Amino acid sequence: MAQPAADRLSIGYFFPAGQTNHVWSDEAARRTPRLNRDNLLELATTAEEVGFDSLFIADNWSGHQRAAELAGHQSPAFHAPLLAMGIFAVTQRIGVISTFHTTHHKPAHVARMGATLDAFSSGRWGWNVVTGFSDAEAALFGEEFVEHDERYAMAAEFVDVVQRLWAEHEPIDHDGRYYRAKGRIKAPRPASTPRPRLVSAGASEAGTAFAATWCDELVTLAKDEDALRSVGDRLGALTAGNGRDVSVTPFAIALVRDGEGEAEEEYARLLESLNPQAAWEIAGDILGSIETARAMFDKLGEDKAVRALGSGEAMLQLVGTPEQVAERLIRLTGDIGTRNILINFPLWSPAELRGFSAVLDLLAEAGVWTRPDADAKPW
Ligand SMILES: Cc1cc2nc3c(=O)[nH]c(=O)nc-3n(C[C@H](O)[C@H](O)[C@H](O)COP(=O)(O)O)c2cc1C
């Protein structure tokens, strides 16, 4: 398979994990396609056609989000590995990163499911490793909610066991602090070598240390270049010690329109119907342990913070004309060496994705991104 250039930007598409994504606007919920098989598959094939390198499917199990659910915010969300399998069946090239929790599963479950996803897709699967952040999820599994840093300690042992189950053909005999696993998984083993791509999104000290040791990419909520630099510096200090190459992936929100000021106007219109109850519920769920969200609450106070969390303010904003958005992305690659970006579209229809082609063309012209070949590896 052709390898992408090492300095080429890899562009990920944040697949809808609900009728709306990170901008909890009732208008956005009304205007986005219904979340059903045909629409989701059309979206995935369009993303591949347009040229996105990969898709990212977030997932969690529970939440107390009744108002959010009723309005379609962050809901309904198809279970990520199952949706990934459906997408692999109708696409040829695009990578699909899907979420598995470490906290509530056993390593053999994820080793077996991940191997199936990666082998079935001929090496197009990646794992978004999450530890879970809500006590509601733990309760659903009949478990006590494990403390933040200990969840990362569990995740480290979990990933280690999964990797051994992927790699070793002889039975393993693991008797660790949190997990026991004796034996081997049956074939298939992952097609990716040395293993499928591992991504995480925890920016706390423990989360960054976890990414530095185990992952290829750290997706990060950072609204500007300074914030991205500071995550990059913290990660860089850790990887300088272990020699690993882990990239920082900005999580961005994109709204692109041809006319000057049109995208900003559209965005402002969406925010007029921001659903405060939904934003409050979702914020409440994640406040338990997401440090960046908690810091925002401390800094802004409750009302402003709910609004900021519900309106995508915490993310890198790619709102403007194709030229403006392309220019920002080109600057990111030049100034802070961004190699991966994950883009969320608040109005995520196939037409919205096609509208992003103009940005991709400009990036290609500038030489920072190349249209993936039919046989290119997704990362
Ligand atoms: C882009 C992005 C995607 C995420 N996807 C998920 C997800 O699918 N499931 C989940 O439980 N947590 C998800 N998270 C939360 C992270 O895994 C992590 O729990 C959170 O960022 C807090 O990490 P920290 O405590 O190390 O700061 C995501 C976070 C970000 C920024």
Coordinates of C-alpha atoms and ligand atoms in Angstrom, one line a residue, residues 14 17 22 56-61 80 98-101 104 128-134 137 148-149 151-152 199-210 218-222 234 249-252 286 288-294 315 342, ligand 1:
F14 CA -15.9 13.6 13.2
A17 CA -22.6 11.0 17.3
H22 CA -20.9 19.9 19.9
F56 CA -13.8 9.2 13.9
I57 CA -16.8 7.7 15.7
A58 CA -17.1 8.8 19.4
D59 CA -19.3 6.7 21.7
N60 CA -20.4 6.4 25.3
W61 CA -23.0 4.2 27.0
A80 CA -19.4 2.9 17.4
S98 CA -14.0 3.9 16.6
T99 CA -14.3 4.1 20.3
F100 CA -13.9 1.3 22.8
H101 CA -13.9 1.9 26.6
H104 CA -16.1 -1.4 31.4
N128 CA -10.2 5.8 20.2
V129 CA -9.2 4.6 23.6
V130 CA -11.4 6.1 26.3
T131 CA -11.7 5.5 30.0
G132 CA -15.2 6.8 30.4
F133 CA -16.1 9.9 32.3
S134 CA -19.5 9.3 33.9
E137 CA -21.9 4.5 32.8
H148 CA -9.7 9.5 37.3
D149 CA -6.0 8.7 37.4
R151 CA -8.8 4.8 35.2
Y152 CA -5.7 5.7 33.2
V199 CA -5.8 7.5 19.5
S200 CA -6.8 9.1 22.8
A201 CA -8.3 12.4 23.8
G202 CA -7.4 12.9 27.5
A203 CA -5.6 16.2 28.1
S204 CA -5.0 15.9 31.9
E205 CA -1.6 15.0 33.2
A206 CA -2.5 11.3 33.4
G207 CA -4.3 11.5 30.1
T208 CA -1.3 13.0 28.3
A209 CA 1.1 10.5 30.0
F210 CA -1.2 7.7 28.7
L218 CA -3.7 12.8 21.1
V219 CA -6.9 14.6 20.0
T220 CA -7.2 17.8 21.9
L221 CA -9.8 20.4 22.6
A222 CA -7.9 23.7 22.2
R234 CA 3.6 18.8 27.6
T249 CA -4.7 16.5 16.7
P250 CA -6.7 19.6 17.1
F251 CA -10.4 19.0 17.4
A252 CA -12.0 21.7 15.1
I286 CA -18.8 15.6 31.5
G288 CA -17.3 15.1 36.6
S289 CA -13.9 14.5 35.2
I290 CA -13.0 16.5 32.1
E291 CA -10.4 19.0 33.3
T292 CA -10.6 21.4 30.4
A293 CA -14.4 21.6 30.9
R294 CA -14.0 22.2 34.6
M315 CA -12.9 24.1 19.8
L342 CA -10.3 16.2 13.4
Ligands
LIG1 C1 -12.4 14.8 20.3 C2 -12.8 14.1 21.6 C3 -13.5 12.9 21.5 C4 -13.8 12.1 22.6 N1 -14.5 11.0 22.4 C5 -14.9 10.3 23.5 C6 -15.8 9.2 23.4 O1 -16.1 8.8 22.3 N2 -16.1 8.5 24.5 C7 -15.8 8.9 25.8 O2 -16.1 8.3 26.7 N3 -15.0 10.0 25.9 C8 -14.6 10.7 24.8 N4 -13.8 11.8 25.0 C9 -13.3 12.2 26.3 C10 -11.9 11.8 26.5 O3 -11.7 10.4 26.3 C11 -11.5 12.1 27.9 O4 -12.2 11.4 28.9 C12 -11.6 13.5 28.2 O5 -11.1 14.3 27.2 C13 -11.0 13.9 29.6 O6 -9.7 13.5 29.6 P1 -8.8 14.0 30.8 O7 -9.5 13.8 32.1 O8 -7.5 13.3 30.6 O9 -8.6 15.5 30.5 C14 -13.5 12.6 23.9 C15 -12.8 13.8 24.0 C16 -12.5 14.6 22.9 C17 -11.7 15.9 23.0

